[in-house]
Amino acid sequence: MDGLNSAKRSVTILGATGSVGKSTLDLIGRNRDRFDVLALTAHSDVRGLAGAAMRADAALAVIGDERLLPQLKDALSGSGIEAAAGEAAIVEAAEEGADWTMAAIVGCAGLRPVMAALRRGGTVALANKEALVSAGEIMTRAAEESGATLLPVDSEHNAIFQCFDRARPGSVRRITLTASGGPFRDRSREEMNGVTPAEAVAHPNWAMGAKISVDSATLMNKGLELIEAYHLFPLGPEAFDVVVHPQSVIHSMVEYVDGSVLAQLGSPDMRIPIAYTLAYPERMETPCERLDLVRIGSLDFREPDLERFPALGLARAALREGGAKPAILNAANEVAVASFLDSGVAFLDIAEIARETLACYDPPAPASIDEVLEVDQEARRRARDITRTYLN
Ligand code: NAD
Ligand code: MG
C-alpha cells in the first residue's frame, strides 16, 4: 500500500461513533493532509455521526436505523455531506472502494459490511473480532481472493502481526496472547455473583465500548481473541496460549522454534495499533503516552483461572471443534451480554447461557456468509429462550 509520503488515502470508518471509531477519527484529524474521509457509518447515534462527518469533512454519512434518516438529513443540512440509511447502505459504503477501511462495528452486525470491504479489496483494518470469530475461514478466503490487505486492530493481534515472520510461518512455535484479567481478576465466583453492569464495564486499563468491556470481565473477550488469532495466523489451535498480565504492557508474544520470543509493548491506548494500520507499512506519530518501564517497575504474569472464568474454556473448545461452534458461541454471548447490560441476567449467567446454547445446537459448518447468518439467527433465538430461564 501507499506510504504516508505518497498521495492522500481515502478512508471509510464503519462504526465511526464507537470507541475504536472515535480513536481512528482522532488520528485522522491530526493528519488531515494525509487522509480524505469517504464514508462514516453508525447505528443510531445521529448527533455523533453528523458531528464526526462535519469535522472530518466526509463525503457520506450512513445511519443503520432507517427511521433516523430524516434526523440525519436535518443534522447535515447545508453541509454538502450526503446522507443515507439502512443496513444495505452501510454495505454499499463499505463497497465504495476506500483505500483504507476501518471495520469497527461491534458484533455480528458487522459481518456483511466487513465482507463487502474485504471483497472490494484495499486495506481493511479489522477491529470487529466477532465477524472473524463467526466467519473466519470465509473472510480470510475473501481477502485472499480480492488481494485485500487485512490488518488486525485488536491490540493483541496487532502485536502478533508486528512480531510474526510472515515469510517463515514454519519458524513460529507458539503464540501467547496477554489478558489483563479484567476488573474481576482477583474476585472469587461468589464475589462476582452480584456485580452490576457499571462495575463490569469499568475496565482497569482500557476505555472501550460496553460489550467488549463485559467480554473482558468474563474473559470471553480473550476466548474470542484466541479464535480470531487462529484465523489470522497460520498455526494449529493448540499453538495459541493465554497468559494473564495485569499491567497490559506486553500486548502479545510470538515464540520461534529456536526459543526466541518477540513481543510488542506499549501504553494501553488503542490509537497505537490503529496508527500502525493507518500508516502501514510506514509508521506515524501519535500523541500516545510513552511507555515508561521504570515507572511501571515490574510486570506480572499468571495462568488464567478457567474455573472462575469458564468463558475462556468454552471458547477454547469451540475453536477445537470448529465448524459452526464459534458462530454459536459468539451469538449466544451477544444475547447474554445484551441481557446483562440491560439488567437482565446475572454476570455469571453469561457463560452458562453460552454453554447451554452450544450444547443444544449443532448444525453443519456454514459455508457462506448467508449460512453463517442463519446459524447466528438460530443460535440467538435459542440463546434468548435460554436467557428467559435465567430471569427471575
Ligand atoms: P462501541 O460500542 O464503542 O462502538 C460500536 C460501533 O458500531 C458504533 O459506531 C455503533 O454505532 C456501531 N454499531 C453498533 N451496532 C450496529 C449495527 N447493528 N449496525 C451498524 N453499526 C452498528 O464498540 P467498540 O469498543 O468501538 O468496539 C468495536 C469493535 O472493535 C468490537 O468488535 C470490539 O470487540 C473491537 N475492539 C474494540 C477495542 C476497544 O478498545 N474499544 C479493542 C479491540 C477490539
Ligand atoms: Mg484485544
Short mmCIF file of C-alpha atoms and ligand atoms in Angstrom, two decimals:
data_model
loop_
_atom_site.label_atom_id
_atom_site.label_comp_id
_atom_site.label_asym_id
_atom_site.label_seq_id
_atom_site.Cartn_x
_atom_site.Cartn_y
_atom_site.Cartn_z
CA MET A 1 0.00 0.00 0.00
CA ASP A 2 0.97 3.62 -0.38
CA GLY A 3 3.10 5.05 2.34
CA LEU A 4 2.40 8.30 4.10
CA ASN A 5 4.62 10.23 1.73
CA SER A 6 2.55 9.47 -1.32
CA ALA A 7 -0.89 10.71 -2.34
CA LYS A 8 -3.73 11.15 0.13
CA ARG A 9 -5.52 7.94 1.04
CA SER A 10 -9.29 7.72 1.12
CA VAL A 11 -10.69 6.19 4.30
CA THR A 12 -14.05 4.83 5.41
CA ILE A 13 -14.94 4.09 9.03
CA LEU A 14 -17.63 1.52 9.75
CA GLY A 15 -18.72 2.14 13.35
CA ALA A 16 -17.42 5.71 13.47
CA THR A 17 -19.25 6.72 16.65
CA GLY A 18 -17.80 3.96 18.84
CA SER A 19 -14.67 3.80 20.91
CA VAL A 20 -12.42 2.49 18.11
CA GLY A 21 -14.15 4.72 15.53
CA LYS A 22 -13.50 7.84 17.62
CA SER A 23 -9.86 6.91 18.22
CA THR A 24 -9.47 6.44 14.46
CA LEU A 25 -11.05 9.85 13.78
CA ASP A 26 -8.77 11.42 16.36
CA LEU A 27 -5.69 10.21 14.47
CA ILE A 28 -7.13 11.20 11.10
CA GLY A 29 -7.99 14.65 12.47
CA ARG A 30 -4.33 15.15 13.41
CA ASN A 31 -3.27 14.19 9.87
CA ARG A 32 -5.80 15.93 7.66
CA ASP A 33 -3.27 16.39 4.87
CA ARG A 34 -2.83 12.62 4.53
CA PHE A 35 -6.38 11.28 4.54
CA ASP A 36 -9.66 12.01 2.78
CA VAL A 37 -12.73 10.68 4.58
CA LEU A 38 -15.10 8.98 2.19
CA ALA A 39 -17.80 7.50 4.45
CA LEU A 40 -18.65 7.25 8.14
CA THR A 41 -21.31 4.88 9.47
CA ALA A 42 -23.11 4.39 12.79
CA HIS A 43 -26.10 2.51 14.14
CA SER A 44 -28.28 5.11 15.86
CA ASP A 45 -26.17 7.98 17.20
CA VAL A 46 -27.28 10.64 14.69
CA ARG A 47 -25.70 13.53 16.53
CA GLY A 48 -22.38 11.77 16.99
CA LEU A 49 -22.34 10.69 13.36
CA ALA A 50 -23.27 14.08 11.92
CA GLY A 51 -20.75 15.88 14.14
CA ALA A 52 -17.97 13.49 13.18
CA ALA A 53 -18.86 13.70 9.48
CA MET A 54 -18.74 17.50 9.56
CA ARG A 55 -15.46 17.64 11.48
CA ALA A 56 -13.87 15.11 9.13
CA ASP A 57 -15.44 16.69 6.04
CA ALA A 58 -16.72 13.27 4.98
CA ALA A 59 -18.44 12.74 1.63
CA LEU A 60 -21.10 10.38 3.04
CA ALA A 61 -22.69 9.57 6.41
CA VAL A 62 -24.79 6.42 6.85
CA ILE A 63 -27.05 5.63 9.80
CA GLY A 64 -28.05 1.98 10.26
CA ASP A 65 -31.50 2.63 11.70
CA GLU A 66 -33.57 3.72 8.68
CA ARG A 67 -36.12 5.59 10.78
CA LEU A 68 -33.41 8.10 11.64
CA LEU A 69 -32.71 9.25 8.07
CA PRO A 70 -34.80 12.46 8.33
CA GLN A 71 -32.92 13.40 11.51
CA LEU A 72 -29.56 12.71 9.87
CA LYS A 73 -30.53 14.82 6.84
CA ASP A 74 -31.57 17.62 9.16
CA ALA A 75 -28.34 17.45 11.12
CA LEU A 76 -26.29 17.54 7.91
CA SER A 77 -28.34 20.15 6.05
CA GLY A 78 -26.20 22.74 4.33
CA SER A 79 -23.01 20.73 4.86
CA GLY A 80 -22.94 19.11 1.41
CA ILE A 81 -22.47 15.72 3.06
CA GLU A 82 -24.63 13.01 1.55
CA ALA A 83 -26.88 11.11 3.99
CA ALA A 84 -28.06 7.51 3.66
CA ALA A 85 -29.65 4.93 5.95
CA GLY A 86 -30.16 1.22 6.43
CA GLU A 87 -28.11 -1.92 6.59
CA ALA A 88 -27.78 -2.14 2.80
CA ALA A 89 -26.47 1.44 2.68
CA ILE A 90 -23.76 0.52 5.22
CA VAL A 91 -22.74 -2.38 2.99
CA GLU A 92 -22.71 -0.05 -0.02
CA ALA A 93 -20.49 2.39 1.88
CA ALA A 94 -18.12 -0.49 2.64
CA GLU A 95 -18.05 -1.33 -1.06
CA GLU A 96 -17.31 2.19 -2.26
CA GLY A 97 -13.66 1.42 -2.63
CA ALA A 98 -11.84 3.42 0.02
CA ASP A 99 -8.09 2.79 0.05
CA TRP A 100 -8.39 2.03 3.76
CA THR A 101 -11.44 0.85 5.72
CA MET A 102 -11.74 0.62 9.48
CA ALA A 103 -14.14 -2.19 10.44
CA ALA A 104 -15.22 -1.11 13.94
CA ILE A 105 -18.87 -2.14 14.14
CA VAL A 106 -19.47 -4.22 17.27
CA GLY A 107 -20.84 -7.74 16.97
CA CYS A 108 -22.08 -9.89 14.15
CA ALA A 109 -23.88 -6.82 12.74
CA GLY A 110 -20.52 -6.05 11.15
CA LEU A 111 -20.34 -9.28 9.20
CA ARG A 112 -21.81 -8.19 5.87
CA PRO A 113 -20.07 -4.79 5.82
CA VAL A 114 -16.68 -6.37 6.66
CA MET A 115 -17.23 -8.98 3.97
CA ALA A 116 -18.11 -6.26 1.46
CA ALA A 117 -14.94 -4.32 2.28
CA LEU A 118 -12.78 -7.45 2.01
CA ARG A 119 -14.32 -8.37 -1.35
CA ARG A 120 -13.74 -4.88 -2.64
CA GLY A 121 -10.03 -5.05 -1.77
CA GLY A 122 -7.78 -2.28 -0.46
CA THR A 123 -6.67 -2.27 3.15
CA VAL A 124 -9.14 -3.41 5.81
CA ALA A 125 -8.20 -2.62 9.40
CA LEU A 126 -10.23 -5.11 11.40
CA ALA A 127 -11.39 -4.34 14.93
CA ASN A 128 -14.71 -6.20 14.60
CA LYS A 129 -13.47 -9.50 16.03
CA GLU A 130 -16.95 -11.08 16.12
CA ALA A 131 -17.01 -11.11 12.30
CA LEU A 132 -13.80 -13.11 12.21
CA VAL A 133 -14.93 -15.43 15.01
CA SER A 134 -18.21 -16.27 13.25
CA ALA A 135 -16.94 -16.45 9.68
CA GLY A 136 -13.15 -16.67 9.88
CA GLU A 137 -12.43 -19.02 7.00
CA ILE A 138 -14.93 -17.29 4.70
CA MET A 139 -13.44 -13.88 5.47
CA THR A 140 -9.80 -14.79 5.10
CA ARG A 141 -10.58 -16.57 1.83
CA ALA A 142 -12.39 -13.47 0.54
CA ALA A 143 -9.35 -11.35 1.41
CA GLU A 144 -7.04 -13.74 -0.44
CA GLU A 145 -9.28 -13.75 -3.49
CA SER A 146 -9.57 -9.98 -3.74
CA GLY A 147 -6.00 -9.27 -2.68
CA ALA A 148 -7.23 -7.15 0.24
CA THR A 149 -4.68 -6.39 2.96
CA LEU A 150 -6.24 -7.48 6.25
CA LEU A 151 -4.60 -5.71 9.20
CA PRO A 152 -5.60 -6.62 12.76
CA VAL A 153 -6.51 -3.71 15.05
CA ASP A 154 -7.17 -5.71 18.20
CA SER A 155 -4.11 -4.86 20.31
CA GLU A 156 -3.05 -8.48 20.83
CA HIS A 157 -3.37 -9.39 17.16
CA ASN A 158 -1.73 -6.20 16.07
CA ALA A 159 1.17 -7.05 18.41
CA ILE A 160 1.42 -10.56 16.95
CA PHE A 161 1.24 -9.16 13.43
CA GLN A 162 4.19 -6.91 14.24
CA CYS A 163 6.25 -9.83 15.61
CA PHE A 164 5.22 -12.66 13.26
CA ASP A 165 7.59 -13.55 10.42
CA ARG A 166 5.01 -13.99 7.68
CA ALA A 167 7.65 -15.18 5.20
CA ARG A 168 8.59 -18.05 7.54
CA PRO A 169 5.46 -19.16 9.39
CA GLY A 170 7.05 -22.57 9.99
CA SER A 171 9.63 -20.95 12.24
CA VAL A 172 6.95 -19.94 14.78
CA ARG A 173 6.17 -22.44 17.52
CA ARG A 174 3.74 -20.68 19.83
CA ILE A 175 1.72 -17.51 20.19
CA THR A 176 0.84 -16.15 23.61
CA LEU A 177 -1.97 -13.64 23.96
CA THR A 178 -1.87 -11.49 27.05
CA ALA A 179 -5.02 -10.73 29.04
CA SER A 180 -5.36 -8.03 31.67
CA GLY A 181 -7.77 -10.28 33.54
CA GLY A 182 -10.40 -7.54 33.59
CA PRO A 183 -11.95 -5.81 36.60
CA PHE A 184 -12.74 -9.09 38.42
CA ARG A 185 -9.32 -10.64 38.04
CA ASP A 186 -8.95 -11.16 41.78
CA ARG A 187 -12.55 -11.87 42.71
CA SER A 188 -13.99 -15.23 43.74
CA ARG A 189 -17.07 -16.63 41.97
CA GLU A 190 -19.16 -15.60 44.99
CA GLU A 191 -17.85 -12.05 44.74
CA MET A 192 -18.64 -11.97 41.01
CA ASN A 193 -22.17 -13.15 41.64
CA GLY A 194 -23.87 -9.82 42.13
CA VAL A 195 -21.70 -7.46 40.08
CA THR A 196 -23.53 -4.69 38.24
CA PRO A 197 -23.14 -3.69 34.59
CA ALA A 198 -21.40 -0.49 35.72
CA GLU A 199 -18.79 -2.50 37.65
CA ALA A 200 -18.26 -4.89 34.74
CA VAL A 201 -17.79 -2.08 32.23
CA ALA A 202 -15.16 -0.30 34.34
CA HIS A 203 -12.04 -1.85 32.80
CA PRO A 204 -8.83 -1.26 34.78
CA ASN A 205 -6.58 -0.50 31.76
CA TRP A 206 -8.58 0.20 28.60
CA ALA A 207 -11.53 2.53 27.83
CA MET A 208 -13.76 0.59 25.41
CA GLY A 209 -17.35 0.06 24.29
CA ALA A 210 -19.77 -1.65 26.71
CA LYS A 211 -19.94 -5.05 25.01
CA ILE A 212 -16.21 -5.66 24.77
CA SER A 213 -15.78 -4.38 28.33
CA VAL A 214 -18.18 -7.04 29.63
CA ASP A 215 -16.39 -9.61 27.46
CA SER A 216 -13.13 -8.57 29.08
CA ALA A 217 -14.65 -9.05 32.53
CA THR A 218 -15.84 -12.61 31.73
CA LEU A 219 -12.64 -13.35 29.73
CA MET A 220 -14.93 -14.22 26.80
CA ASN A 221 -13.01 -11.47 25.03
CA LYS A 222 -9.80 -13.47 25.34
CA GLY A 223 -11.63 -16.57 24.14
CA LEU A 224 -12.94 -14.72 21.08
CA GLU A 225 -9.40 -13.44 20.56
CA LEU A 226 -7.98 -16.98 20.56
CA ILE A 227 -10.35 -17.81 17.70
CA GLU A 228 -9.55 -14.51 16.00
CA ALA A 229 -5.80 -15.24 16.26
CA TYR A 230 -6.28 -18.71 14.82
CA HIS A 231 -7.81 -17.19 11.67
CA LEU A 232 -5.16 -14.53 11.30
CA PHE A 233 -2.01 -16.58 11.84
CA PRO A 234 -1.35 -19.97 10.21
CA LEU A 235 -0.79 -22.23 13.24
CA GLY A 236 -2.86 -25.07 14.72
CA PRO A 237 -5.38 -24.31 17.50
CA GLU A 238 -3.08 -25.74 20.20
CA ALA A 239 -0.30 -23.27 19.36
CA PHE A 240 -2.28 -20.38 20.92
CA ASP A 241 -1.98 -19.69 24.65
CA VAL A 242 -3.27 -17.07 27.06
CA VAL A 243 -1.38 -15.58 29.98
CA VAL A 244 -2.83 -13.07 32.44
CA HIS A 245 -0.68 -9.94 32.55
CA PRO A 246 -2.40 -7.29 34.69
CA GLN A 247 -0.34 -4.29 33.51
CA SER A 248 -1.31 -4.64 29.79
CA VAL A 249 2.18 -3.54 28.74
CA ILE A 250 3.11 -6.58 26.67
CA HIS A 251 0.34 -6.87 24.11
CA SER A 252 1.23 -10.40 22.97
CA MET A 253 4.22 -12.62 22.13
CA VAL A 254 5.48 -14.85 19.35
CA GLU A 255 7.83 -17.72 20.20
CA TYR A 256 10.13 -19.08 17.49
CA VAL A 257 11.49 -22.64 17.22
CA ASP A 258 14.91 -21.52 18.48
CA GLY A 259 13.43 -20.26 21.75
CA SER A 260 13.46 -16.56 20.83
CA VAL A 261 10.33 -14.72 21.94
CA LEU A 262 9.35 -11.46 20.24
CA ALA A 263 6.83 -9.19 21.95
CA GLN A 264 5.29 -5.82 21.20
CA LEU A 265 4.95 -3.41 24.14
CA GLY A 266 3.27 -0.06 24.56
CA SER A 267 0.90 2.02 26.66
CA PRO A 268 -2.65 0.67 26.64
CA ASP A 269 -4.03 3.13 24.09
CA MET A 270 -5.86 1.79 21.02
CA ARG A 271 -4.54 4.67 18.96
CA ILE A 272 -1.17 2.84 18.81
CA PRO A 273 -2.42 -0.26 16.95
CA ILE A 274 -4.84 1.88 14.93
CA ALA A 275 -1.97 4.16 13.87
CA TYR A 276 0.01 1.09 12.86
CA THR A 277 -2.78 0.07 10.47
CA LEU A 278 -3.33 3.65 9.21
CA ALA A 279 0.31 4.17 8.31
CA TYR A 280 1.17 0.60 7.27
CA PRO A 281 3.76 -0.22 6.10
CA GLU A 282 5.18 3.13 7.29
CA ARG A 283 4.90 4.48 10.85
CA MET A 284 3.20 7.66 12.01
CA GLU A 285 3.41 9.90 15.09
CA THR A 286 0.76 9.52 17.77
CA PRO A 287 0.05 11.63 20.84
CA CYS A 288 0.02 8.49 23.00
CA GLU A 289 1.72 8.28 26.35
CA ARG A 290 5.21 6.82 26.01
CA LEU A 291 5.93 3.59 27.80
CA ASP A 292 7.92 4.19 31.00
CA LEU A 293 9.04 0.80 32.28
CA VAL A 294 10.92 2.28 35.23
CA ARG A 295 7.75 3.96 36.46
CA ILE A 296 5.79 0.72 35.98
CA GLY A 297 8.55 -1.15 37.83
CA SER A 298 7.50 -4.75 37.34
CA LEU A 299 5.42 -6.89 35.03
CA ASP A 300 3.38 -9.80 36.38
CA PHE A 301 2.14 -12.96 34.71
CA ARG A 302 -0.12 -15.77 35.77
CA GLU A 303 -2.15 -18.65 34.43
CA PRO A 304 -5.80 -17.81 33.59
CA ASP A 305 -8.25 -19.45 36.02
CA LEU A 306 -10.75 -21.41 33.93
CA GLU A 307 -12.90 -22.22 36.96
CA ARG A 308 -13.57 -18.62 37.78
CA PHE A 309 -13.67 -17.66 34.09
CA PRO A 310 -15.34 -20.57 32.25
CA ALA A 311 -15.97 -18.48 29.11
CA LEU A 312 -12.33 -18.90 28.12
CA GLY A 313 -12.64 -22.71 28.28
CA LEU A 314 -15.85 -22.59 26.20
CA ALA A 315 -14.10 -20.59 23.53
CA ARG A 316 -11.11 -22.90 23.53
CA ALA A 317 -13.48 -25.86 22.99
CA ALA A 318 -15.34 -24.03 20.22
CA LEU A 319 -12.03 -23.34 18.50
CA ARG A 320 -11.06 -27.02 18.69
CA GLU A 321 -14.45 -28.22 17.42
CA GLY A 322 -14.61 -25.59 14.71
CA GLY A 323 -17.50 -25.69 12.21
CA ALA A 324 -20.47 -23.68 13.43
CA LYS A 325 -19.40 -23.66 17.09
CA PRO A 326 -17.56 -20.31 17.14
CA ALA A 327 -20.54 -18.59 15.47
CA ILE A 328 -22.91 -20.14 18.03
CA LEU A 329 -20.66 -19.13 20.92
CA ASN A 330 -20.50 -15.58 19.61
CA ALA A 331 -24.25 -15.28 19.02
CA ALA A 332 -25.14 -16.66 22.47
CA ASN A 333 -22.61 -14.38 24.11
CA GLU A 334 -24.01 -11.31 22.31
CA VAL A 335 -27.53 -12.18 23.52
CA ALA A 336 -26.40 -12.86 27.10
CA VAL A 337 -24.23 -9.75 27.33
CA ALA A 338 -27.05 -7.56 25.98
CA SER A 339 -29.37 -9.01 28.63
CA PHE A 340 -26.78 -8.46 31.38
CA LEU A 341 -26.22 -4.83 30.29
CA ASP A 342 -29.99 -4.37 30.33
CA SER A 343 -30.07 -5.52 33.99
CA GLY A 344 -31.48 -8.91 32.96
CA VAL A 345 -29.35 -11.98 33.65
CA ALA A 346 -26.60 -12.05 36.27
CA PHE A 347 -22.93 -11.72 35.34
CA LEU A 348 -22.12 -15.39 35.96
CA ASP A 349 -25.09 -16.47 33.81
CA ILE A 350 -23.42 -15.13 30.65
CA ALA A 351 -21.06 -18.09 30.28
CA GLU A 352 -23.81 -20.54 31.33
CA ILE A 353 -26.12 -19.26 28.58
CA ALA A 354 -23.31 -19.67 26.05
CA ARG A 355 -22.62 -23.19 27.34
CA GLU A 356 -26.28 -24.24 27.11
CA THR A 357 -26.69 -22.77 23.65
CA LEU A 358 -23.60 -24.60 22.40
CA ALA A 359 -24.88 -27.84 23.93
CA CYS A 360 -28.33 -27.70 22.30
CA TYR A 361 -27.43 -26.65 18.77
CA ASP A 362 -25.08 -28.50 16.45
CA PRO A 363 -25.68 -27.57 12.79
CA PRO A 364 -23.24 -28.38 9.98
CA ALA A 365 -20.40 -25.97 9.29
CA PRO A 366 -21.67 -22.90 7.42
CA ALA A 367 -20.05 -22.43 4.01
CA SER A 368 -21.17 -18.91 3.10
CA ILE A 369 -21.98 -15.63 4.83
CA ASP A 370 -25.71 -16.35 4.38
CA GLU A 371 -25.28 -19.69 6.13
CA VAL A 372 -23.26 -18.10 8.93
CA LEU A 373 -26.07 -15.58 9.42
CA GLU A 374 -28.65 -18.39 9.51
CA VAL A 375 -26.64 -20.15 12.23
CA ASP A 376 -26.27 -16.82 14.02
CA GLN A 377 -30.05 -16.16 13.92
CA GLU A 378 -30.98 -19.64 15.15
CA ALA A 379 -28.34 -19.51 17.90
CA ARG A 380 -29.72 -16.13 19.01
CA ARG A 381 -33.26 -17.50 19.09
CA ARG A 382 -32.16 -20.40 21.27
CA ALA A 383 -29.98 -18.20 23.46
CA ARG A 384 -32.92 -15.83 24.04
CA ASP A 385 -35.10 -18.79 25.12
CA ILE A 386 -32.36 -19.96 27.49
CA THR A 387 -31.84 -16.42 28.76
CA ARG A 388 -35.51 -16.31 29.76
CA THR A 389 -34.99 -19.30 32.07
CA TYR A 390 -32.33 -17.30 33.94
CA LEU A 391 -34.56 -14.27 34.53
CA ASN A 392 -36.39 -14.13 37.85
P1 NAD B 1 -18.64 0.63 20.56
O1 NAD B 1 -19.85 0.02 21.13
O2 NAD B 1 -17.98 1.75 21.25
O3 NAD B 1 -18.96 1.11 19.04
C1 NAD B 1 -19.61 0.28 18.15
C2 NAD B 1 -19.87 0.97 16.82
O4 NAD B 1 -20.64 0.08 16.00
C3 NAD B 1 -20.69 2.26 16.92
O5 NAD B 1 -20.25 3.18 15.94
C4 NAD B 1 -22.11 1.81 16.58
O6 NAD B 1 -22.89 2.83 16.02
C5 NAD B 1 -21.85 0.71 15.57
N1 NAD B 1 -22.90 -0.31 15.57
C6 NAD B 1 -23.38 -0.97 16.66
N2 NAD B 1 -24.37 -1.81 16.28
C7 NAD B 1 -24.51 -1.67 14.95
C8 NAD B 1 -25.39 -2.24 14.00
N3 NAD B 1 -26.33 -3.12 14.34
N4 NAD B 1 -25.26 -1.85 12.71
C9 NAD B 1 -24.34 -0.94 12.34
N5 NAD B 1 -23.47 -0.35 13.21
C10 NAD B 1 -23.57 -0.72 14.50
O7 NAD B 1 -17.59 -0.57 20.31
P2 NAD B 1 -16.00 -0.51 20.31
O8 NAD B 1 -15.50 -0.66 21.67
O9 NAD B 1 -15.54 0.64 19.47
O10 NAD B 1 -15.68 -1.88 19.56
C11 NAD B 1 -15.88 -2.04 18.17
C12 NAD B 1 -15.29 -3.38 17.75
O11 NAD B 1 -13.87 -3.36 17.97
C13 NAD B 1 -15.80 -4.57 18.58
O12 NAD B 1 -15.89 -5.69 17.76
C14 NAD B 1 -14.71 -4.78 19.62
O13 NAD B 1 -14.63 -6.12 20.06
C15 NAD B 1 -13.48 -4.40 18.84
N6 NAD B 1 -12.37 -3.91 19.67
C16 NAD B 1 -12.53 -2.79 20.42
C17 NAD B 1 -11.48 -2.33 21.22
C18 NAD B 1 -11.62 -1.08 22.05
O14 NAD B 1 -10.65 -0.64 22.64
N7 NAD B 1 -12.78 -0.46 22.14
C19 NAD B 1 -10.28 -3.04 21.25
C20 NAD B 1 -10.15 -4.17 20.47
C21 NAD B 1 -11.19 -4.60 19.67
MG MG B 2 -7.88 -7.20 22.47
#
